[in-house]
Short mmCIF file of C-alpha atoms in Angstrom, two decimals:
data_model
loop_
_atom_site.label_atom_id
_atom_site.label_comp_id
_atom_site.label_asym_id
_atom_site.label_seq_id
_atom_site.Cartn_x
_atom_site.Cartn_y
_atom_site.Cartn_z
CA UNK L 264 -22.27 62.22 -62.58
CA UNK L 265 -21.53 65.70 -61.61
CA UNK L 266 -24.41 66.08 -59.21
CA UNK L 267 -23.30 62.99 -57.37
CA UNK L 268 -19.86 64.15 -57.10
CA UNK L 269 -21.42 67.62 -55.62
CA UNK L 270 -23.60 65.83 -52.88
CA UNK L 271 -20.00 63.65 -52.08
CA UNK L 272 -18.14 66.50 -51.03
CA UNK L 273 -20.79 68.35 -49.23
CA UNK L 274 -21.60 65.43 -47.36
CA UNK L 275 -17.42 65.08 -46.57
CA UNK L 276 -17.51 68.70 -45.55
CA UNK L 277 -20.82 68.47 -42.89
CA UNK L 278 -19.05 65.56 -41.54
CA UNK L 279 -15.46 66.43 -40.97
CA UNK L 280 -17.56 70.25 -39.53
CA UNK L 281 -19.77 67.93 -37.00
CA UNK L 282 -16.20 65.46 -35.93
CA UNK L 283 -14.14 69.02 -35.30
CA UNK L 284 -17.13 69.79 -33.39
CA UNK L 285 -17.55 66.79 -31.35
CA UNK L 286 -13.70 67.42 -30.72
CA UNK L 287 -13.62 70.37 -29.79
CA UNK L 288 -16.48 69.61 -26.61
CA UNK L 289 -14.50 66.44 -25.65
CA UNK L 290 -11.33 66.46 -23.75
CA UNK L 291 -8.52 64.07 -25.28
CA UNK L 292 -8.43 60.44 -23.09
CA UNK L 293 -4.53 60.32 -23.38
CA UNK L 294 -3.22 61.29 -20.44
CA UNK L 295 -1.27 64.78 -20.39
CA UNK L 296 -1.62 64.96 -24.11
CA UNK L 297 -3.84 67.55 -25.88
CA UNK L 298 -2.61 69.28 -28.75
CA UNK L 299 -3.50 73.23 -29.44
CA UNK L 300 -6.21 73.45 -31.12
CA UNK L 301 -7.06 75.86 -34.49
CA UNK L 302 -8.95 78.91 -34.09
CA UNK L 303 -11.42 77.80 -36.20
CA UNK L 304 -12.30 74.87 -33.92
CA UNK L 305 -12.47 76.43 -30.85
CA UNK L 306 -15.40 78.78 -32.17
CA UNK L 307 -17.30 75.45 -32.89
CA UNK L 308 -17.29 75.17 -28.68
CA UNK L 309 -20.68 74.92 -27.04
CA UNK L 310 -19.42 76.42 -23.07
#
């Protein structure tokens, strides 16, 4: 049971890593709305 609840939250933390990266290459489709974004995220940029 333990070892399943391991591979569950590495697999949560690669994904939500690989969606703030996605993010943080995309610009936001709302018109005149982008919020700041962390630090942390913007070294995750690929330009």
């Amino acid at each position: 049971m333990q070892k399943i609840t391991v591979t569950v939250k590495k697999t949560i933390a690669y994904l939500a890593k690989k969606s703030a990266s996605v993010e943080a290459n995309t610009a936001c489709p709302c018109v005149g709305f982008q919020p700041k974004e962390p630090q942390a995220v913007k070294k995750l940029r690929k330009f």
